[in-house]
């Protein structure tokens, strides 16, 4: 049983194949964390419930007395504010009296097979009840009446624990939640580096690694989206841990809105991690009997380095987060009209793109922004989701027929959460944009955000989308989100609920996405937010692929793709080849083949040579689809650590095939190049597909592969394949 209860020590043990997590119900029903790390057979770890070192400055529990126990020095499983623990808290409940002292104590548990969905929120799932087991721990605050449930769903095969919390108002009065994090974890040390993913538009998910120090540190977003600027992912890596070695804890929030992931190191040199909805921009009022559910946080531990942490996330997300038809079915390779034409297209131009693209091996044409209302630039028409028949002269149905006749599928672009001031929708409903009464809202890309927290607004957008999608043969939908949310307010929210806006907005977006994927299960969704501004696990529940960045420069993409791969699988990573010139098409294709390969260029303008490269590379993409989509990724040389070169490798799950890619960032004239491969079977033999040379897995991994005769000029790249063979 992956989850067990030990009556003697009052401990809960949550095991995966390689990890253990132990919770103890301590005296006075405090809930403590005894252990999270590599698997141990024991169900009790002595010595963790330490007493405060500096006595009166860490107040003691009044029942246990002065020499007893202080919450300030104990490893609290779900820390609360104001009741003796001065570190960053996971839960704050404001009483109807106005005070916010919160103190929860254990009152029961339940263990069951499988995993439940979270009402109204996306989350990971078990494919069958035997794949996961769930522990619900019940706790209560005797004074406020808050009833708290801590959920732990364990996926033993994947070494993953999914956590979340719900808070129910068990009193007869109103109650305000000031903060409710999804996860709280007290670790007994602070000798870790904090790894996070920061960025901006067109430069998403740069890897940043810093040493933990005393005090609070971390990342957050208050932009109304998970954002380009910080991703809802952090890892704590043992000092010196690298891709292959060392303890690593990874945390990823299944949420697309404002978040915080904080680590506090205290005077005992312990670290507390909290992750969840950003408390600065949140509060929630519960009427008597009502429940609030937090989003889910995914927690991974491995003693085998940062690379293994990533592979655990990748396997888990491919198997237990991404869903729908295209979870397993091969996705169509697409050409997108955006960089090829921007707003300047009509039906004939799209048909011309499709004809040329078909010759290259492309399987779907995506008509990006500009097909609706009067949209010829970015100043108007968001919200007017009807076809511009001046551009698509025979209408959408006719265009799709022409594209289908060429043998391509058809995809379309939407930005449902936005409204242009210059739109029929805004003229009819000026109060539907997100704004504060009496203030003129900020503009971003000439647009306002539409109030997704309102059901009437969502219903309008849904009806408009339903009409287009149900009347036309649409195979793909790109969902964009091109600005962040300022002036956060909804006309329908009463004053005491204003800080609920951001979460209600995100839940509203999920509601609309859910209607779409359930009504149109055959449409492939691709998430996008000005590139990768909402690249988070929640979006993967609706769209199996996410446009990683508007930056399609192959060298810049190395950084973006290395960073994205920290926790997101290659199967999810939208990667297209465009016409920008810093590298040749060979390298652009080799880099884009890391993700969901596609084209973002005018195929009628390609030279014969360029078209030849792309045609061959598309063939390679198809031939290696499974290897990249389902294979294990090894980051061999990171551009964040080596300014001259990047290298990565995909290994099939049965270790029978591997693809090695190298890209020169800056010329390597005089160096011998040797690369140590990873993830192969050491006692098996592998044949180099190009040269026919046969070498053992052990040699390729230990002695390394000598690469001679490759010039390696700036922007060059090389791809090699090895297949298992008899000697
Ligand atoms: C931003 C996206 O990232 C682009 O790919 C494109 O869809 C534009 N928006 C369209 O406005």
XYZ file of C-alpha atoms and ligand atoms in Angstrom:
738
model
C 0.000 0.000 0.000
C 1.592 3.310 -0.960
C -0.205 5.079 1.920
C -0.287 3.576 5.393
C -1.199 4.693 8.905
C 0.912 3.548 11.841
C -1.212 3.622 14.984
C 1.699 3.366 17.443
C 3.478 6.567 16.375
C 0.396 8.135 14.800
C 2.254 8.524 11.500
C 1.095 8.497 7.894
C 3.591 7.166 5.376
C 3.257 7.949 1.689
C 5.586 5.855 -0.449
C 6.433 5.927 -4.107
C 8.805 3.456 -5.733
C 11.802 5.583 -4.741
C 10.583 8.124 -2.184
C 8.939 8.343 1.228
C 6.933 11.113 2.856
C 6.054 10.886 6.546
C 3.534 12.933 8.516
C 3.064 12.660 12.254
C 0.096 13.563 14.410
C 1.977 14.937 17.395
C 0.840 15.705 20.946
C -2.102 18.086 21.127
C -2.893 16.994 17.551
C -0.351 19.222 15.862
C 0.376 17.856 12.381
C 4.103 17.641 11.655
C 6.240 16.622 8.730
C 8.846 14.032 9.707
C 10.432 13.254 6.371
C 10.447 13.725 2.601
C 13.232 12.122 0.607
C 14.618 8.851 -0.715
C 12.659 5.719 0.231
C 13.083 4.485 3.821
C 11.334 1.440 5.288
C 10.681 3.122 8.677
C 7.421 4.880 9.433
C 8.837 7.103 12.174
C 11.813 9.461 12.211
C 12.925 10.411 15.742
C 14.042 13.889 16.766
C 12.175 16.078 14.306
C 9.738 17.788 16.672
C 12.434 20.011 18.115
C 11.867 22.538 20.845
C 12.629 26.203 20.306
C 16.331 26.932 20.736
C 15.826 30.454 22.012
C 12.985 29.731 24.378
C 10.658 32.651 24.996
C 11.080 34.124 21.527
C 9.464 31.013 20.125
C 6.426 30.672 22.381
C 5.514 27.240 23.656
C 2.244 25.407 23.429
C 0.327 26.231 26.661
C -0.806 22.661 27.312
C 2.598 21.056 26.821
C 4.188 23.834 28.913
C 7.418 25.850 28.758
C 9.657 22.900 28.031
C 7.259 21.436 25.562
C 6.814 22.357 22.020
C 6.830 25.505 19.918
C 5.151 25.624 16.506
C 7.871 28.142 15.562
C 10.558 25.464 15.745
C 8.617 22.428 14.584
C 8.251 21.045 11.060
C 4.617 22.045 10.574
C 2.754 20.159 7.875
C 0.458 23.072 7.010
C 1.584 26.202 8.821
C -0.881 28.777 10.067
C -0.500 32.427 11.053
C -0.492 33.989 14.493
C -0.486 30.909 16.762
C 3.175 30.677 17.682
C 4.779 30.063 14.260
C 6.432 33.228 12.925
C 7.580 31.818 9.597
C 5.730 32.332 6.339
C 2.310 30.737 6.751
C 0.233 28.612 4.429
C -3.168 29.465 5.905
C -4.764 32.614 7.245
C -8.392 32.724 8.314
C -9.981 35.947 9.418
C -12.537 35.397 12.076
C -15.800 37.295 12.149
C -14.169 39.163 15.128
C -11.574 40.521 12.707
C -8.482 38.795 14.113
C -6.517 36.436 11.927
C -5.000 34.008 14.434
C -5.360 30.577 12.876
C -4.557 27.249 14.499
C -5.555 23.914 13.003
C -5.296 20.534 14.714
C -5.738 17.025 13.384
C -9.161 15.407 13.644
C -9.213 12.411 11.288
C -8.268 10.896 7.963
C -9.404 8.832 4.999
C -7.356 6.768 2.544
C -8.766 5.579 -0.774
C -7.632 4.312 -4.164
C -7.610 6.714 -7.088
C -7.881 10.482 -7.109
C -10.817 12.888 -7.198
C -11.134 15.902 -9.505
C -11.104 19.380 -7.973
C -14.418 21.180 -8.467
C -13.962 23.814 -11.217
C -10.167 23.516 -11.368
C -7.873 21.543 -13.674
C -5.693 18.877 -12.089
C -3.733 15.697 -12.707
C -5.661 12.451 -12.920
C -5.237 8.699 -12.433
C -5.910 6.580 -15.521
C -7.275 3.889 -13.214
C -7.851 3.691 -9.469
C -4.863 1.375 -9.123
C -2.498 4.054 -10.445
C -2.893 6.432 -7.495
C -3.932 6.497 -3.879
C -5.192 9.484 -1.893
C -4.868 10.504 1.741
C -7.275 13.097 3.084
C -6.121 14.535 6.401
C -8.742 16.459 8.334
C -7.919 19.357 10.625
C -9.999 21.940 12.442
C -9.584 25.352 13.978
C -11.639 25.165 17.189
C -12.122 28.955 17.389
C -12.830 30.027 13.795
C -14.606 26.792 12.878
C -12.486 26.395 9.720
C -12.421 22.749 8.625
C -9.334 22.052 6.557
C -8.678 19.014 4.381
C -5.130 18.314 3.220
C -5.117 16.098 0.116
C -2.153 13.946 -0.912
C -2.522 11.868 -4.078
C 0.442 9.625 -4.652
C 1.477 8.149 -8.016
C 3.963 5.484 -6.871
C 5.304 4.584 -10.320
C 6.096 8.217 -11.125
C 7.547 9.315 -7.758
C 5.018 12.136 -7.676
C 2.745 13.462 -4.937
C -0.036 15.866 -5.925
C -1.184 18.119 -3.087
C -4.017 20.502 -2.503
C -6.162 21.862 0.305
C -9.794 22.711 0.881
C -11.204 25.000 3.552
C -14.820 24.752 4.680
C -16.567 27.271 6.868
C -17.830 25.085 9.689
C -19.122 28.034 11.702
C -22.471 29.764 11.480
C -20.805 33.106 10.684
C -19.000 34.515 7.637
C -15.322 33.706 7.361
C -12.587 35.293 5.236
C -9.635 33.321 3.914
C -6.604 35.617 3.691
C -4.325 32.991 2.209
C -4.573 29.302 1.438
C -1.486 27.817 -0.166
C -1.691 24.496 -1.974
C 1.454 23.126 -0.453
C 3.615 23.668 2.612
C 6.771 21.668 3.186
C 9.254 22.059 6.025
C 12.671 20.599 5.219
C 15.255 20.135 7.996
C 18.092 21.900 6.126
C 18.760 24.993 4.076
C 21.820 23.867 2.095
C 19.953 24.156 -1.167
C 19.991 26.236 -4.296
C 16.696 27.679 -5.434
C 16.085 27.119 -9.148
C 13.410 29.166 -10.898
C 12.417 30.196 -14.419
C 12.315 33.925 -15.104
C 11.913 35.836 -18.347
C 9.937 38.336 -20.351
C 8.107 38.465 -23.666
C 10.185 36.626 -26.317
C 12.710 35.471 -23.728
C 10.755 33.075 -21.560
C 11.902 30.648 -18.865
C 15.564 31.411 -18.299
C 17.050 29.134 -15.682
C 18.158 30.991 -12.562
C 19.961 29.273 -9.691
C 20.741 30.999 -6.411
C 21.837 29.928 -2.987
C 19.164 29.960 -0.294
C 19.745 32.518 2.422
C 18.042 33.278 5.702
C 14.710 35.012 5.297
C 12.021 34.765 2.640
C 12.889 34.369 -1.039
C 10.974 33.152 -4.020
C 8.990 34.012 -7.106
C 5.463 35.186 -7.806
C 3.125 36.685 -10.368
C 0.521 39.373 -9.824
C -0.167 39.834 -13.548
C -3.396 37.859 -13.686
C -1.559 35.043 -15.426
C 1.204 32.631 -14.603
C 3.248 34.937 -16.855
C 6.406 35.295 -18.948
C 8.153 36.875 -15.979
C 8.139 33.998 -13.483
C 6.902 30.481 -14.072
C 4.974 28.678 -11.297
C 7.880 26.259 -10.886
C 10.676 26.107 -8.353
C 13.186 23.455 -7.370
C 15.421 23.106 -4.361
C 18.635 21.406 -5.402
C 21.279 20.246 -2.981
C 24.354 22.491 -3.252
C 26.464 20.984 -6.071
C 23.622 18.931 -7.527
C 23.830 18.705 -11.312
C 21.887 17.027 -14.111
C 22.933 13.558 -12.967
C 23.544 13.765 -9.224
C 22.171 15.182 -6.028
C 18.956 15.635 -4.091
C 16.378 17.711 -5.908
C 12.855 18.721 -4.891
C 10.661 20.084 -7.701
C 7.381 21.974 -7.243
C 4.977 23.045 -9.979
C 1.599 24.711 -9.498
C -1.320 23.594 -11.673
C -2.649 27.129 -12.014
C -2.648 29.924 -14.606
C -3.241 32.950 -12.397
C -1.427 34.918 -9.709
C 0.828 32.662 -7.696
C 3.596 32.706 -5.134
C 6.287 30.103 -4.490
C 8.239 31.139 -1.407
C 11.008 29.607 0.667
C 11.816 30.805 4.159
C 14.999 29.764 5.918
C 14.800 30.345 9.663
C 17.089 30.576 12.687
C 17.229 26.792 12.943
C 18.557 26.723 9.355
C 15.515 24.824 8.118
C 13.597 25.718 4.959
C 9.875 26.082 4.499
C 8.402 25.955 1.006
C 4.923 27.304 0.315
C 3.309 27.377 -3.109
C -0.152 28.456 -4.204
C -2.350 31.413 -5.080
C -0.571 34.736 -4.468
C -1.873 35.981 -1.097
C -1.313 39.679 -1.858
C -3.973 39.718 -4.562
C -6.374 37.239 -3.018
C -8.927 36.770 -0.309
C -12.096 34.723 -0.257
C -15.257 35.017 1.786
C -16.988 31.818 2.816
C -20.576 31.784 3.955
C -21.451 29.141 6.544
C -21.035 25.671 5.024
C -19.189 26.857 1.890
C -15.878 25.367 0.741
C -12.887 26.860 -1.047
C -10.595 24.562 -3.045
C -7.019 25.545 -3.772
C -5.355 24.572 -7.032
C -3.090 21.542 -7.047
C 0.687 21.536 -6.627
C 2.832 18.744 -8.029
C 5.726 17.643 -5.861
C 8.697 15.566 -7.009
C 11.759 14.370 -5.154
C 14.736 12.548 -6.640
C 18.254 11.802 -5.389
C 19.419 11.573 -9.031
C 19.845 15.169 -10.103
C 18.004 17.925 -11.938
C 17.755 15.957 -15.185
C 15.891 13.126 -13.464
C 13.551 15.610 -11.764
C 12.667 16.947 -15.230
C 12.120 13.482 -16.672
C 9.778 12.632 -13.774
C 7.698 15.738 -14.535
C 7.738 14.934 -18.273
C 6.558 11.336 -17.856
C 3.911 12.332 -15.337
C 2.552 15.184 -17.442
C 2.464 13.038 -20.583
C 0.600 10.293 -18.749
C -1.435 11.999 -16.019
C -1.995 15.639 -16.957
C -2.321 15.947 -20.736
C -5.608 14.439 -21.872
C -7.940 13.976 -24.793
C -7.549 12.589 -28.284
C -4.129 14.091 -28.886
C -2.613 12.826 -25.666
C -1.525 9.774 -27.661
C -2.650 10.360 -31.249
C -0.006 11.838 -33.534
C -0.628 15.566 -33.849
C -0.788 17.162 -37.300
C 2.290 19.136 -38.336
C 1.150 22.679 -38.991
C 2.011 25.847 -40.855
C 0.843 29.031 -39.126
C 0.036 32.192 -41.074
C 1.254 34.694 -38.438
C 4.889 35.319 -39.339
C 4.137 34.579 -42.984
C 1.504 37.286 -43.423
C 0.617 38.894 -40.076
C -2.752 40.638 -40.728
C -2.206 40.853 -44.466
C -3.957 37.797 -45.906
C -7.043 36.717 -47.756
C -8.462 33.347 -48.777
C -6.318 33.101 -51.925
C -3.102 33.803 -50.049
C -3.910 31.125 -47.457
C -4.726 28.641 -50.207
C -1.380 29.453 -51.876
C 0.400 28.812 -48.543
C -1.438 25.512 -48.180
C -0.511 24.328 -51.676
C 3.203 24.937 -51.153
C 3.136 23.645 -47.580
C 1.520 20.406 -48.694
C 4.521 19.766 -50.968
C 6.789 20.086 -47.936
C 4.888 17.462 -45.923
C 2.819 19.854 -43.777
C -0.526 18.451 -42.547
C -2.512 21.479 -41.341
C -2.864 25.185 -42.116
C -3.553 27.500 -39.180
C -5.151 30.871 -39.898
C -3.840 33.124 -37.128
C -5.019 36.560 -35.959
C -6.919 38.788 -38.414
C -9.845 36.693 -39.747
C -12.696 38.314 -37.782
C -14.592 41.623 -37.434
C -12.650 44.400 -39.161
C -9.307 43.242 -37.885
C -6.502 44.439 -40.187
C -4.178 45.460 -37.382
C -4.155 45.121 -33.605
C -6.321 48.161 -32.871
C -9.772 46.620 -33.172
C -12.350 43.816 -33.248
C -11.403 41.524 -30.353
C -14.783 40.289 -29.134
C -16.354 40.334 -32.625
C -15.858 36.657 -33.403
C -17.527 36.570 -36.820
C -15.783 36.077 -40.125
C -14.492 39.049 -42.112
C -15.884 38.198 -45.533
C -13.909 40.983 -47.175
C -10.841 38.879 -46.459
C -12.333 35.405 -46.717
C -14.470 36.143 -49.723
C -16.380 32.894 -49.978
C -16.747 32.680 -46.199
C -14.994 30.382 -43.770
C -16.687 27.194 -44.990
C -15.456 27.784 -48.521
C -11.887 28.473 -47.383
C -11.829 25.302 -45.281
C -13.131 23.248 -48.212
C -10.337 24.615 -50.414
C -7.715 23.837 -47.751
C -9.139 20.358 -47.159
C -9.168 19.707 -50.929
C -5.423 20.298 -50.939
C -5.201 17.588 -48.281
C -4.589 19.769 -45.214
C -6.537 20.110 -42.004
C -7.580 23.588 -40.874
C -6.953 25.513 -37.661
C -8.080 28.904 -36.349
C -6.962 31.576 -33.829
C -8.944 33.133 -30.962
C -8.243 35.496 -28.101
C -11.434 34.966 -26.067
C -10.430 36.813 -22.875
C -9.964 40.191 -24.602
C -12.074 43.019 -25.959
C -11.010 45.914 -28.203
C -12.397 49.362 -27.358
C -13.088 49.553 -31.094
C -15.415 46.559 -31.362
C -19.154 46.016 -31.695
C -19.068 44.018 -28.470
C -17.512 46.863 -26.497
C -19.913 49.404 -27.978
C -22.814 47.180 -26.875
C -21.341 46.317 -23.442
C -18.764 48.881 -22.285
C -19.093 47.547 -18.727
C -17.837 44.097 -19.794
C -14.195 45.109 -19.804
C -12.183 44.639 -16.629
C -12.139 48.055 -14.978
C -12.605 49.944 -11.738
C -15.602 52.260 -11.647
C -14.444 55.844 -12.213
C -10.977 54.919 -13.561
C -9.987 54.620 -17.202
C -8.406 51.162 -17.551
C -4.880 50.693 -18.889
C -4.472 49.557 -22.473
C -2.156 46.753 -23.550
C -1.687 46.146 -27.282
C -4.679 48.502 -27.741
C -6.980 46.113 -25.916
C -8.842 45.610 -22.670
C -9.368 42.368 -20.809
C -12.918 41.045 -20.821
C -14.508 40.121 -17.493
C -14.237 36.329 -17.523
C -15.406 36.176 -13.910
C -18.946 36.906 -15.199
C -21.019 34.026 -16.514
C -23.104 36.276 -18.801
C -19.906 37.497 -20.468
C -18.560 33.959 -20.853
C -21.888 32.812 -22.278
C -21.718 35.502 -24.959
C -18.180 34.526 -25.995
C -19.123 30.840 -25.861
C -22.132 31.373 -28.142
C -20.011 33.258 -30.665
C -17.316 30.584 -30.625
C -19.820 27.728 -30.701
C -21.388 29.117 -33.875
C -18.077 29.219 -35.762
C -16.783 25.918 -34.424
C -19.993 23.933 -34.878
C -20.718 25.249 -38.381
C -17.232 24.650 -39.755
C -14.808 21.769 -39.979
C -12.154 23.078 -37.609
C -9.393 20.735 -36.451
C -7.300 23.031 -34.267
C -7.734 26.134 -32.132
C -4.965 28.430 -30.922
C -6.061 30.274 -27.752
C -4.083 33.480 -27.259
C -3.850 35.978 -24.346
C -1.863 39.076 -25.219
C -1.753 41.306 -22.171
C -1.747 41.160 -18.400
C -4.565 42.279 -16.156
C -4.563 45.716 -14.571
C -7.527 47.564 -13.001
C -8.695 44.247 -11.587
C -12.353 44.442 -10.663
C -15.715 43.144 -11.692
C -18.863 45.223 -11.565
C -20.753 42.271 -10.105
C -18.545 41.748 -7.044
C -19.576 43.364 -3.730
C -16.880 45.374 -1.883
C -15.879 42.563 0.509
C -15.307 40.198 -2.423
C -13.153 42.439 -4.649
C -10.011 40.432 -3.909
C -11.727 37.340 -5.275
C -11.572 38.826 -8.766
C -8.327 37.294 -10.024
C -9.214 33.762 -8.980
C -12.738 34.140 -10.340
C -11.254 35.363 -13.640
C -8.988 32.309 -13.951
C -11.798 29.943 -12.950
C -13.984 31.618 -15.603
C -11.330 30.995 -18.247
C -11.163 27.355 -17.166
C -14.955 27.119 -17.419
C -14.895 28.341 -21.028
C -11.983 26.091 -21.942
C -13.758 23.162 -20.374
C -16.923 23.817 -22.380
C -14.791 23.850 -25.520
C -12.834 20.660 -24.936
C -15.913 18.711 -23.876
C -18.113 19.984 -26.738
C -15.380 19.677 -29.365
C -13.227 16.728 -28.257
C -11.700 16.336 -31.713
C -10.241 19.832 -31.870
C -6.554 20.081 -31.012
C -6.014 23.067 -28.715
C -2.785 25.021 -28.542
C -2.354 27.484 -25.721
C -0.492 30.727 -26.300
C -0.020 34.010 -24.466
C 2.086 36.343 -26.568
C 4.292 33.268 -26.984
C 4.789 31.371 -23.725
C 3.239 33.766 -21.195
C 0.900 31.138 -19.757
C 3.040 28.020 -20.038
C 1.811 26.196 -16.960
C 0.522 22.734 -16.015
C -3.093 23.922 -15.801
C -3.084 24.913 -19.460
C -1.765 21.450 -20.330
C -5.067 20.066 -19.005
C -6.834 21.817 -21.889
C -4.182 22.011 -24.586
C -1.573 19.298 -25.064
C 0.730 21.832 -26.696
C 1.691 25.412 -25.850
C 3.368 27.943 -28.135
C 6.682 28.310 -26.304
C 7.677 31.778 -27.508
C 7.216 34.348 -30.250
C 10.985 34.262 -30.505
C 11.770 31.701 -33.213
C 15.479 32.502 -33.556
C 17.155 29.095 -33.275
C 19.908 30.268 -30.909
C 17.521 32.163 -28.606
C 15.259 29.129 -28.682
C 18.032 26.995 -27.154
C 17.719 28.942 -23.915
C 13.919 28.999 -24.051
C 13.703 25.269 -24.702
C 16.316 24.305 -22.103
C 14.439 26.383 -19.523
C 11.004 25.120 -20.546
C 12.229 21.528 -20.295
C 12.882 21.970 -16.551
C 9.396 20.617 -15.980
C 7.436 20.654 -19.268
C 7.690 17.757 -21.747
C 8.852 18.061 -25.350
C 5.403 16.868 -26.446
C 3.981 20.159 -25.144
C 6.528 22.570 -26.600
C 5.299 24.551 -29.619
C 8.408 25.029 -31.792
C 8.258 26.411 -35.327
C 10.703 27.223 -38.074
C 10.477 30.804 -39.285
C 12.258 32.879 -41.908
C 14.531 34.816 -39.544
C 18.153 34.738 -40.705
C 20.608 34.249 -37.823
C 21.032 30.553 -38.615
C 20.347 28.398 -41.661
C 17.271 26.227 -42.071
C 19.163 23.092 -41.076
C 19.786 24.413 -37.559
C 16.363 26.039 -37.287
C 14.800 22.669 -38.054
C 17.132 20.730 -35.755
C 16.197 23.025 -32.871
C 12.455 23.009 -33.654
C 12.512 19.218 -33.767
C 12.869 19.308 -29.954
C 9.188 20.250 -29.748
C 5.962 20.129 -31.780
C 7.634 21.001 -35.059
C 5.832 23.389 -37.412
C 6.359 26.220 -39.896
C 5.765 29.940 -39.410
C 6.843 31.311 -42.812
C 5.672 32.036 -46.331
C 6.365 28.766 -48.170
C 5.947 30.444 -51.574
C 9.101 32.464 -50.856
C 11.440 29.537 -50.099
C 14.295 28.806 -52.504
C 14.504 25.294 -53.879
C 17.413 24.509 -51.542
C 15.515 25.780 -48.506
C 12.397 23.846 -49.472
C 14.569 20.731 -49.892
C 16.019 21.069 -46.383
C 12.593 21.612 -44.839
C 11.059 18.670 -46.737
C 13.839 16.354 -45.535
C 13.642 17.691 -41.976
C 9.873 17.196 -41.897
C 10.531 13.583 -42.891
C 12.991 13.300 -39.992
C 10.427 14.805 -37.639
C 7.802 12.230 -38.626
C 10.343 9.394 -38.413
C 11.343 10.390 -34.864
C 7.953 11.580 -33.586
C 7.587 8.905 -30.893
C 11.207 9.260 -29.778
C 10.778 12.973 -29.035
C 7.133 12.854 -27.948
C 7.549 9.973 -25.473
C 11.304 9.651 -25.041
C 13.491 10.619 -22.093
C 15.290 13.940 -22.419
C 18.909 14.358 -21.336
C 20.289 17.906 -21.290
C 23.954 17.226 -22.044
C 25.411 20.708 -22.512
C 23.351 23.650 -21.336
C 23.703 27.029 -23.055
C 23.159 28.601 -19.627
C 26.430 27.005 -18.494
C 28.414 26.786 -21.722
C 28.486 29.908 -23.892
C 29.786 27.981 -26.928
C 27.543 24.975 -27.333
C 24.270 23.255 -26.497
C 23.569 19.539 -26.722
C 20.661 17.324 -25.821
C 19.562 13.785 -26.360
C 16.286 11.893 -26.549
C 16.292 8.202 -25.575
C 13.349 5.927 -26.326
C 11.727 4.452 -23.184
C 13.057 0.972 -24.097
C 16.536 2.473 -24.697
C 16.641 1.079 -28.238
C 17.137 4.405 -30.065
C 18.635 7.754 -29.296
C 18.904 11.080 -31.093
C 21.749 13.431 -30.208
C 21.610 17.105 -31.242
C 24.479 19.595 -30.967
C 24.330 23.290 -31.783
C 27.322 25.625 -31.898
C 26.482 28.961 -30.332
C 29.957 30.375 -30.870
C 32.664 28.808 -33.117
C 34.618 25.897 -31.714
C 37.548 25.949 -34.215
C 40.275 24.412 -32.171
C 38.537 22.068 -29.787
C 38.218 18.335 -30.027
C 34.636 17.556 -29.408
C 33.698 14.748 -27.082
C 30.188 14.208 -25.781
C 29.206 11.726 -23.113
C 25.808 10.264 -23.912
C 23.292 9.401 -21.227
C 20.405 7.041 -20.569
C 21.585 4.112 -22.724
C 21.788 0.466 -21.677
C 25.483 0.091 -20.709
C 25.742 -3.541 -21.767
C 23.971 -3.058 -25.107
C 25.575 -2.099 -28.432
C 24.467 0.842 -30.527
C 24.975 1.444 -34.227
C 25.588 4.962 -35.466
C 22.949 5.310 -38.190
C 25.127 7.541 -40.367
C 28.576 5.918 -40.067
C 27.587 2.335 -39.265
C 30.062 2.291 -36.366
C 29.026 0.027 -33.467
C 29.888 1.055 -29.903
C 28.707 -0.107 -26.509
C 26.319 1.941 -24.407
C 28.961 1.909 -21.681
C 31.566 3.370 -24.045
C 29.208 6.058 -25.339
C 28.361 7.081 -21.779
C 31.749 6.679 -20.053
C 34.442 7.292 -22.666
C 32.081 9.486 -24.668
C 31.560 9.999 -28.346
C 34.465 11.611 -30.219
C 33.124 13.843 -32.960
C 35.790 14.553 -35.545
C 35.584 16.411 -38.805
C 32.728 18.681 -37.846
C 33.574 22.321 -38.403
C 31.144 23.599 -35.821
C 30.927 27.187 -37.047
C 28.620 29.564 -35.189
C 25.032 28.488 -35.807
C 25.947 25.034 -37.131
C 24.249 21.953 -35.794
C 24.545 18.234 -35.978
C 22.058 15.430 -35.347
C 23.119 11.817 -34.879
C 21.038 8.690 -34.340
C 22.055 5.441 -32.655
C 20.083 2.199 -32.652
C 20.524 -0.824 -30.453
C 22.047 -3.672 -32.404
C 23.640 -7.079 -32.046
C 27.388 -6.814 -31.973
C 0.817 36.502 -30.137
C 1.169 35.096 -30.510
O 2.228 34.633 -29.726
C 1.492 35.035 -31.987
O 1.905 33.740 -32.335
C 0.314 35.469 -32.779
O -0.739 34.555 -32.616
C -0.109 36.866 -32.347
N -0.307 36.958 -30.934
C -1.375 37.268 -33.057
O -1.860 38.453 -32.598
